[in-house]
mmCIF file of C-alpha atoms in Angstrom:
data_model
loop_
_atom_site.group_PDB
_atom_site.id
_atom_site.type_symbol
_atom_site.label_atom_id
_atom_site.label_comp_id
_atom_site.label_asym_id
_atom_site.label_seq_id
_atom_site.Cartn_x
_atom_site.Cartn_y
_atom_site.Cartn_z
ATOM 1 C CA MET A 32 1.194 -30.696 10.772
ATOM 2 C CA ARG A 33 2.177 -28.977 14.020
ATOM 3 C CA ARG A 34 0.240 -25.737 14.098
ATOM 4 C CA ARG A 35 1.432 -22.746 16.063
ATOM 5 C CA PHE A 36 -0.844 -21.318 18.765
ATOM 6 C CA PHE A 37 -0.960 -18.081 20.743
ATOM 7 C CA GLN A 38 -0.512 -18.072 24.470
ATOM 8 C CA GLN A 39 -3.000 -15.908 26.345
ATOM 9 C CA HIS A 40 -0.672 -12.917 26.781
ATOM 10 C CA GLN A 41 0.277 -13.061 23.091
ATOM 11 C CA LEU A 42 -3.376 -12.931 22.068
ATOM 12 C CA PHE A 43 -3.985 -9.865 24.246
ATOM 13 C CA SER A 44 -0.896 -8.134 22.823
ATOM 14 C CA TYR A 45 -1.934 -8.837 19.229
ATOM 15 C CA CYS A 46 -5.497 -7.630 19.783
ATOM 16 C CA ALA A 47 -4.223 -4.442 21.406
ATOM 17 C CA ARG A 48 -2.040 -3.912 18.325
ATOM 18 C CA ILE A 49 -5.003 -4.122 15.927
ATOM 19 C CA GLY A 50 -7.478 -2.343 18.212
ATOM 20 C CA LEU A 51 -9.740 -5.284 19.054
ATOM 21 C CA PRO A 52 -11.148 -5.261 22.621
ATOM 22 C CA LEU A 53 -11.313 -8.659 24.310
ATOM 23 C CA ARG A 54 -13.370 -10.023 27.155
ATOM 24 C CA ASP A 55 -11.654 -10.302 30.525
ATOM 25 C CA ARG A 56 -12.376 -14.025 30.881
ATOM 26 C CA PRO A 57 -12.628 -17.027 28.530
ATOM 27 C CA PRO A 58 -13.820 -17.078 25.860
ATOM 28 C CA PHE A 59 -11.865 -13.906 25.224
ATOM 29 C CA ALA A 60 -13.129 -13.309 21.678
ATOM 30 C CA PRO A 61 -15.808 -10.578 21.580
ATOM 31 C CA SER A 62 -17.855 -12.597 19.080
ATOM 32 C CA ALA A 63 -18.429 -16.164 17.984
ATOM 33 C CA PRO A 64 -16.752 -17.203 14.703
ATOM 34 C CA SER A 65 -18.773 -15.722 11.844
ATOM 35 C CA HIS A 66 -18.351 -14.012 8.498
ATOM 36 C CA ASP A 67 -18.888 -10.566 10.054
ATOM 37 C CA PHE A 68 -16.296 -11.177 12.776
ATOM 38 C CA LEU A 69 -13.820 -12.508 10.211
ATOM 39 C CA CYS A 70 -14.336 -9.371 8.088
ATOM 40 C CA GLU A 71 -13.663 -7.187 11.123
ATOM 41 C CA LEU A 72 -10.444 -9.049 11.968
ATOM 42 C CA HIS A 73 -9.235 -9.004 8.347
ATOM 43 C CA LYS A 74 -9.736 -5.254 8.018
ATOM 44 C CA LYS A 75 -8.203 -4.425 11.392
ATOM 45 C CA HIS A 76 -5.124 -6.542 10.599
ATOM 46 C CA ILE A 77 -4.299 -5.018 7.216
ATOM 47 C CA CYS A 78 -4.986 -1.499 8.537
ATOM 48 C CA SER A 79 -2.690 -2.006 11.551
ATOM 49 C CA ILE A 80 0.219 -4.024 10.145
ATOM 50 C CA PRO A 81 1.638 -2.474 6.956
ATOM 51 C CA TRP A 82 3.180 -4.308 4.037
ATOM 52 C CA LEU A 83 6.913 -3.745 4.356
ATOM 53 C CA SER A 84 9.973 -4.623 2.322
ATOM 54 C CA GLU A 85 13.254 -3.626 3.946
ATOM 55 C CA PRO A 86 16.571 -3.569 2.087
ATOM 56 C CA THR A 87 19.562 -5.699 2.938
ATOM 57 C CA LEU A 88 21.484 -2.569 3.806
ATOM 58 C CA MET A 89 19.669 -2.816 7.159
ATOM 59 C CA PRO A 90 20.685 -6.326 8.251
ATOM 60 C CA GLU A 91 19.163 -6.037 11.706
ATOM 61 C CA LEU A 92 15.757 -5.464 10.083
ATOM 62 C CA VAL A 93 15.942 -8.347 7.612
ATOM 63 C CA ILE A 94 14.026 -11.371 8.885
ATOM 64 C CA PRO A 95 16.615 -13.775 10.349
ATOM 65 C CA SER A 96 15.989 -17.478 10.683
ATOM 66 C CA GLU A 97 14.791 -17.220 14.275
ATOM 67 C CA VAL A 98 11.932 -14.914 13.240
ATOM 68 C CA SER A 99 10.374 -17.902 11.496
ATOM 69 C CA SER A 100 9.088 -18.714 14.981
ATOM 70 C CA LEU A 101 5.777 -17.304 16.145
ATOM 71 C CA GLU A 102 7.581 -15.535 18.987
ATOM 72 C CA GLY A 103 9.810 -13.770 16.481
ATOM 73 C CA CYS A 104 6.835 -12.611 14.420
ATOM 74 C CA ILE A 105 5.075 -11.309 17.514
ATOM 75 C CA ASP A 106 8.194 -9.437 18.606
ATOM 76 C CA ARG A 107 8.605 -7.839 15.190
ATOM 77 C CA LEU A 108 5.004 -7.035 14.276
ATOM 78 C CA VAL A 109 3.350 -6.565 17.667
ATOM 79 C CA THR A 110 6.003 -5.467 20.151
ATOM 80 C CA GLN A 111 8.184 -3.431 17.756
ATOM 81 C CA LYS A 112 5.123 -2.378 15.698
ATOM 82 C CA ARG A 113 6.908 -2.945 12.413
ATOM 83 C CA GLY A 114 5.460 -4.185 9.145
ATOM 84 C CA ALA A 115 6.141 -7.341 7.137
ATOM 85 C CA ALA A 116 5.475 -9.069 3.860
ATOM 86 C CA CYS A 117 3.139 -12.034 3.428
ATOM 87 C CA VAL A 118 5.026 -14.733 5.329
ATOM 88 C CA ALA A 119 5.242 -13.207 8.803
ATOM 89 C CA SER A 120 1.897 -11.425 8.499
ATOM 90 C CA SER A 121 0.079 -14.608 7.474
ATOM 91 C CA MET A 122 1.702 -16.645 10.246
ATOM 92 C CA LEU A 123 0.575 -14.077 12.798
ATOM 93 C CA PHE A 124 -2.946 -13.760 11.395
ATOM 94 C CA SER A 125 -3.582 -17.515 11.144
ATOM 95 C CA CYS A 126 -2.514 -17.989 14.771
ATOM 96 C CA ALA A 127 -4.711 -15.091 15.875
ATOM 97 C CA LEU A 128 -7.714 -16.541 14.059
ATOM 98 C CA ARG A 129 -7.306 -19.918 15.749
ATOM 99 C CA ALA A 130 -7.057 -18.229 19.137
ATOM 100 C CA LEU A 131 -10.235 -16.249 18.428
ATOM 101 C CA GLY A 132 -12.351 -19.275 17.582
ATOM 102 C CA PHE A 133 -11.601 -19.937 13.899
ATOM 103 C CA GLU A 134 -9.959 -23.210 14.851
ATOM 104 C CA SER A 135 -9.600 -24.567 11.303
ATOM 105 C CA ALA A 136 -7.755 -21.523 9.900
ATOM 106 C CA TYR A 137 -4.390 -22.252 8.299
ATOM 107 C CA ALA A 138 -1.884 -20.810 5.824
ATOM 108 C CA THR A 139 -1.281 -22.008 2.268
ATOM 109 C CA GLN A 140 1.456 -21.277 -0.257
ATOM 110 C CA CYS A 141 0.669 -19.710 -3.612
ATOM 111 C CA ARG A 142 2.152 -17.391 -6.246
ATOM 112 C CA THR A 143 1.688 -13.691 -6.907
ATOM 113 C CA VAL A 144 1.443 -12.049 -10.290
ATOM 114 C CA GLY A 145 5.142 -11.223 -10.050
ATOM 115 C CA GLN A 146 5.956 -14.939 -10.119
ATOM 116 C CA PRO A 147 3.760 -16.468 -12.869
ATOM 117 C CA ALA A 148 3.039 -20.129 -12.334
ATOM 118 C CA HIS A 149 4.177 -21.009 -15.846
ATOM 119 C CA ARG A 150 7.631 -19.541 -15.163
ATOM 120 C CA VAL A 151 8.368 -20.221 -11.498
ATOM 121 C CA SER A 152 8.628 -23.697 -10.009
ATOM 122 C CA TRP A 153 8.201 -22.740 -6.341
ATOM 123 C CA PRO A 154 5.580 -20.749 -4.394
ATOM 124 C CA MET A 155 6.516 -17.310 -3.096
ATOM 125 C CA HIS A 156 3.365 -16.002 -1.466
ATOM 126 C CA VAL A 157 1.281 -16.991 1.553
ATOM 127 C CA LEU A 158 -2.349 -16.335 2.392
ATOM 128 C CA VAL A 159 -4.735 -17.639 5.047
ATOM 129 C CA VAL A 160 -7.547 -20.158 4.448
ATOM 130 C CA VAL A 161 -10.534 -19.990 6.807
ATOM 131 C CA PRO A 162 -13.135 -22.797 6.602
ATOM 132 C CA LEU A 163 -16.309 -21.549 8.317
ATOM 133 C CA SER A 164 -18.341 -24.683 7.645
ATOM 134 C CA ARG A 165 -18.238 -27.798 5.537
ATOM 135 C CA ASP A 166 -19.305 -25.854 2.439
ATOM 136 C CA ILE A 167 -18.077 -22.314 3.117
ATOM 137 C CA THR A 168 -14.417 -21.309 2.975
ATOM 138 C CA TYR A 169 -12.852 -17.839 2.861
ATOM 139 C CA LEU A 170 -9.442 -16.654 1.703
ATOM 140 C CA CYS A 171 -7.700 -13.854 3.614
ATOM 141 C CA ASP A 172 -4.900 -12.363 1.511
ATOM 142 C CA ILE A 173 -3.666 -9.932 4.156
ATOM 143 C CA GLY A 174 -0.012 -9.750 3.062
ATOM 144 C CA ASN A 175 -0.136 -8.666 -0.566
ATOM 145 C CA GLY A 176 0.216 -4.886 -0.305
ATOM 146 C CA PRO A 177 -1.985 -3.051 -2.838
ATOM 147 C CA ALA A 178 -3.364 -6.343 -4.147
ATOM 148 C CA SER A 179 -4.784 -7.304 -0.727
ATOM 149 C CA PRO A 180 -8.590 -7.216 -0.556
ATOM 150 C CA ARG A 181 -9.940 -5.293 2.418
ATOM 151 C CA CYS A 182 -12.211 -8.242 3.267
ATOM 152 C CA PRO A 183 -12.103 -12.059 3.074
ATOM 153 C CA LEU A 184 -12.946 -13.588 -0.303
ATOM 154 C CA LEU A 185 -15.457 -16.404 -0.500
ATOM 155 C CA LEU A 186 -13.976 -19.431 -2.250
ATOM 156 C CA ASN A 187 -16.477 -19.316 -5.106
ATOM 157 C CA THR A 188 -15.632 -18.998 -8.794
ATOM 158 C CA GLU A 189 -19.107 -17.809 -9.813
ATOM 159 C CA VAL A 190 -19.393 -14.390 -8.175
ATOM 160 C CA ASP A 191 -17.739 -10.973 -8.207
ATOM 161 C CA GLN A 192 -16.757 -9.763 -4.744
ATOM 162 C CA ASN A 193 -16.326 -6.090 -3.857
ATOM 163 C CA ASP A 194 -14.355 -4.917 -0.845
ATOM 164 C CA GLY A 195 -15.685 -1.363 -1.048
ATOM 165 C CA GLN A 196 -12.735 -0.250 -3.162
ATOM 166 C CA ASN A 197 -12.144 -2.873 -5.855
ATOM 167 C CA THR A 198 -13.845 -5.867 -7.447
ATOM 168 C CA PHE A 199 -12.287 -9.295 -6.967
ATOM 169 C CA ARG A 200 -13.121 -12.635 -8.510
ATOM 170 C CA ILE A 201 -11.738 -16.141 -8.139
ATOM 171 C CA VAL A 202 -11.550 -17.875 -11.521
ATOM 172 C CA ASP A 203 -10.677 -21.428 -12.490
ATOM 173 C CA ASP A 204 -7.970 -20.472 -14.953
ATOM 174 C CA PHE A 205 -6.936 -17.046 -16.214
ATOM 175 C CA GLU A 206 -6.266 -17.098 -19.966
ATOM 176 C CA GLY A 207 -4.868 -20.627 -19.636
ATOM 177 C CA LEU A 208 -1.542 -19.363 -18.276
ATOM 178 C CA HIS A 209 -1.464 -20.966 -14.892
ATOM 179 C CA GLU A 210 -0.428 -24.518 -15.518
ATOM 180 C CA LEU A 211 2.545 -26.048 -13.751
ATOM 181 C CA ASN A 212 3.393 -29.741 -13.738
ATOM 182 C CA ASN A 213 0.077 -30.338 -15.509
ATOM 183 C CA ASN A 214 -1.893 -28.751 -12.660
ATOM 184 C CA LYS A 215 -4.541 -26.080 -13.129
ATOM 185 C CA TYR A 216 -4.439 -23.127 -10.746
ATOM 186 C CA LEU A 217 -7.201 -20.965 -9.328
ATOM 187 C CA THR A 218 -6.580 -17.263 -9.879
ATOM 188 C CA ILE A 219 -7.642 -14.284 -7.774
ATOM 189 C CA THR A 220 -8.253 -11.266 -9.987
ATOM 190 C CA LYS A 221 -8.545 -7.625 -8.968
ATOM 191 C CA ASN A 222 -10.568 -5.485 -11.391
ATOM 192 C CA GLY A 223 -9.989 -8.157 -14.033
ATOM 193 C CA GLU A 224 -6.210 -8.410 -13.538
ATOM 194 C CA PRO A 225 -4.577 -11.488 -11.928
ATOM 195 C CA THR A 226 -2.988 -11.045 -8.510
ATOM 196 C CA VAL A 227 -2.569 -14.529 -6.980
ATOM 197 C CA TYR A 228 -2.386 -18.092 -8.349
ATOM 198 C CA LEU A 229 -3.618 -20.857 -6.046
ATOM 199 C CA ASN A 230 -3.392 -24.626 -5.947
ATOM 200 C CA PRO A 231 -7.098 -25.660 -5.942
ATOM 201 C CA SER A 232 -6.480 -28.141 -3.117
ATOM 202 C CA LEU A 233 -5.234 -25.297 -0.854
ATOM 203 C CA PRO A 234 -2.644 -27.463 0.963
ATOM 204 C CA GLU A 235 -1.656 -26.451 4.456
ATOM 205 C CA MET A 236 1.925 -25.271 4.908
ATOM 206 C CA GLU A 237 4.286 -27.714 6.609
ATOM 207 C CA GLU A 238 7.051 -26.787 9.028
ATOM 208 C CA ASN A 239 9.783 -26.957 6.375
ATOM 209 C CA ASP A 240 7.619 -24.769 4.084
ATOM 210 C CA TRP A 241 7.710 -21.963 6.641
ATOM 211 C CA GLU A 242 11.465 -22.255 7.024
ATOM 212 C CA MET A 243 11.975 -22.182 3.249
ATOM 213 C CA MET A 244 9.733 -19.141 2.799
ATOM 214 C CA PHE A 245 11.466 -17.137 5.519
ATOM 215 C CA THR A 246 14.883 -18.069 4.147
ATOM 216 C CA VAL A 247 14.013 -17.034 0.585
ATOM 217 C CA ALA A 248 12.248 -13.822 1.647
ATOM 218 C CA SER A 249 15.247 -12.662 3.682
ATOM 219 C CA HIS A 250 17.930 -13.636 1.152
ATOM 220 C CA PRO A 251 19.982 -10.680 -0.204
ATOM 221 C CA ALA A 252 18.975 -11.616 -3.750
ATOM 222 C CA SER A 253 15.275 -11.527 -2.906
ATOM 223 C CA PRO A 254 13.271 -8.963 -4.906
ATOM 224 C CA TRP A 255 11.801 -7.819 -1.585
ATOM 225 C CA LYS A 256 15.213 -6.642 -0.397
ATOM 226 C CA LYS A 257 16.123 -4.224 -3.199
ATOM 227 C CA ASN A 258 14.465 -1.108 -1.857
ATOM 228 C CA PHE A 259 12.527 0.266 1.095
ATOM 229 C CA VAL A 260 8.820 -0.152 0.322
ATOM 230 C CA LEU A 261 6.051 0.556 2.834
ATOM 231 C CA TYR A 262 2.379 0.189 1.889
ATOM 232 C CA ARG A 263 -0.428 0.831 4.330
ATOM 233 C CA HIS A 264 -4.214 0.548 4.308
ATOM 234 C CA PHE A 265 -6.296 2.829 6.541
ATOM 235 C CA LEU A 266 -9.734 2.223 8.039
ATOM 236 C CA ASP A 267 -11.312 5.114 6.118
ATOM 237 C CA GLY A 268 -10.336 3.488 2.813
ATOM 238 C CA HIS A 269 -7.348 5.566 1.752
ATOM 239 C CA ARG A 270 -3.895 4.039 1.289
ATOM 240 C CA THR A 271 -0.329 5.290 1.378
ATOM 241 C CA TYR A 272 2.665 4.028 -0.513
ATOM 242 C CA LEU A 273 6.306 4.882 0.152
ATOM 243 C CA SER A 274 8.875 3.438 -2.252
ATOM 244 C CA GLY A 275 12.355 4.758 -1.693
ATOM 245 C CA ASP A 276 12.078 8.518 -2.041
ATOM 246 C CA ARG A 277 8.655 8.506 -3.724
ATOM 247 C CA TYR A 278 5.489 8.900 -1.662
ATOM 248 C CA THR A 279 1.924 8.383 -2.893
ATOM 249 C CA VAL A 280 -1.394 8.956 -1.126
ATOM 250 C CA ILE A 281 -4.243 7.006 -2.762
ATOM 251 C CA PRO A 282 -7.714 8.260 -1.753
ATOM 252 C CA SER A 283 -10.679 6.064 -0.913
ATOM 253 C CA LYS A 284 -12.777 5.154 -3.943
ATOM 254 C CA VAL A 285 -16.013 5.447 -1.981
ATOM 255 C CA THR A 286 -15.602 9.128 -1.105
ATOM 256 C CA ASN A 287 -15.508 12.194 -3.293
ATOM 257 C CA SER A 288 -11.762 12.580 -2.828
ATOM 258 C CA PRO A 289 -9.144 14.244 -5.047
ATOM 259 C CA PRO A 290 -6.974 11.984 -7.237
ATOM 260 C CA ALA A 291 -3.866 10.286 -5.938
ATOM 261 C CA LYS A 292 -1.080 12.626 -4.909
ATOM 262 C CA LYS A 293 2.555 11.795 -5.585
ATOM 263 C CA ARG A 294 5.623 13.606 -4.381
ATOM 264 C CA THR A 295 9.339 13.120 -3.920
ATOM 265 C CA VAL A 296 10.714 12.954 -0.377
ATOM 266 C CA GLU A 297 13.453 15.575 -0.347
ATOM 267 C CA ASN A 298 15.679 14.685 2.618
ATOM 268 C CA VAL A 299 16.301 12.202 5.419
ATOM 269 C CA GLU A 300 14.483 14.319 8.007
ATOM 270 C CA GLU A 301 11.325 14.273 5.902
ATOM 271 C CA PHE A 302 11.753 10.542 5.270
ATOM 272 C CA HIS A 303 12.158 9.810 8.989
ATOM 273 C CA LYS A 304 9.120 11.892 9.945
ATOM 274 C CA LEU A 305 7.007 10.339 7.195
ATOM 275 C CA VAL A 306 7.722 6.757 8.290
ATOM 276 C CA ASN A 307 7.238 7.446 12.003
ATOM 277 C CA GLU A 308 4.332 9.863 12.030
ATOM 278 C CA GLU A 309 2.252 9.571 8.868
ATOM 279 C CA LEU A 310 2.833 5.859 8.310
ATOM 280 C CA GLY A 311 3.006 4.957 11.986
ATOM 281 C CA MET A 312 5.996 2.603 11.924
ATOM 282 C CA PRO A 313 8.803 3.145 14.449
ATOM 283 C CA MET A 314 12.212 3.875 12.925
ATOM 284 C CA THR A 315 15.217 5.330 14.717
ATOM 285 C CA THR A 316 17.175 8.279 13.376
ATOM 286 C CA GLU A 317 20.142 5.981 12.750
ATOM 287 C CA GLN A 318 18.031 3.535 10.760
ATOM 288 C CA ALA A 319 16.472 6.328 8.728
ATOM 289 C CA ASN A 320 19.915 7.725 7.891
ATOM 290 C CA ARG A 321 21.216 4.351 6.748
ATOM 291 C CA VAL A 322 18.206 3.691 4.516
ATOM 292 C CA TRP A 323 18.180 7.201 3.075
ATOM 293 C CA HIS A 324 21.869 7.378 2.186
ATOM 294 C CA GLU A 325 22.246 3.863 0.798
ATOM 295 C CA MET A 326 18.982 2.966 -0.939
ATOM 296 C CA PRO A 327 18.671 3.537 -4.705
ATOM 297 C CA ARG A 328 16.998 6.788 -5.724
ATOM 298 C CA THR A 329 14.793 5.147 -8.317
ATOM 299 C CA GLY A 330 11.606 5.661 -6.371
ATOM 300 C CA MET A 331 8.622 3.862 -7.807
ATOM 301 C CA LYS A 332 10.685 2.171 -10.502
ATOM 302 C CA THR A 333 12.288 -0.253 -8.065
ATOM 303 C CA GLY A 334 10.560 -2.973 -6.087
ATOM 304 C CA THR A 335 7.126 -1.517 -6.700
ATOM 305 C CA PHE A 336 3.709 -2.529 -7.899
ATOM 306 C CA SER A 337 2.430 -1.734 -11.352
ATOM 307 C CA ARG A 338 -1.202 -1.446 -10.257
ATOM 308 C CA LEU A 339 -2.123 0.487 -7.141
#
């Protein structure tokens, strides 16, 4: 497998994007590979690069084939400061980890709860596997929107793991549903509900796997291209969720905060300001107008998540 690697200037650009200071000479990483450093990188990544689904009515924003390259992902997520779904985000994060000393980190294909293993014959989700030692491996699901843990998950089926907001667990088989071609699947659960199904062998993605995933994710028939959906984690624990013309602010569970607030975005000016200022993702006035006037006004009923 030919793994992708950052060049030095790409590493510095990525770390500036997520707010990680580097040393001015090799080794550039501010810390040796460790669980604490991995947790810091995981949290900074998901709080800097939002989960984004962009409709096909904006063809210049749909991931074209050339963005399946690392350079394309860096241009989109680092230089343009846009968001992405699991494929581009996981490619970027796995390359960053290798450049920062986690040399064995790689990406693996899996399935999300929206594509049950007993009904879908191909993977449609990507997360990052990080072996820290011979016996210790972590999973970084940084591209799964509201289902993404805010910290790496230890590959251990015997413990509950809390990210400060929710409780996750990796189980051998969830209610016996996750069999495909006579294979059992590991399942990541969030507060007792399944989110991701994994092949227990955690195979590394091959070059043609990346190309297939980018092609499917950017196809007009893809479920990720039906509506504009932008989900963002913040360092203080709160989250925001914009789906079409519906906007939700979800408070941190560790603070004495009011319940989630939902409202309807009334006009294109409000939509444009919300995306650029509150959610921190650049969007031109022209792009905002095209999305606003052509996307379906079904809000959280289209292309959304059932459990926030």
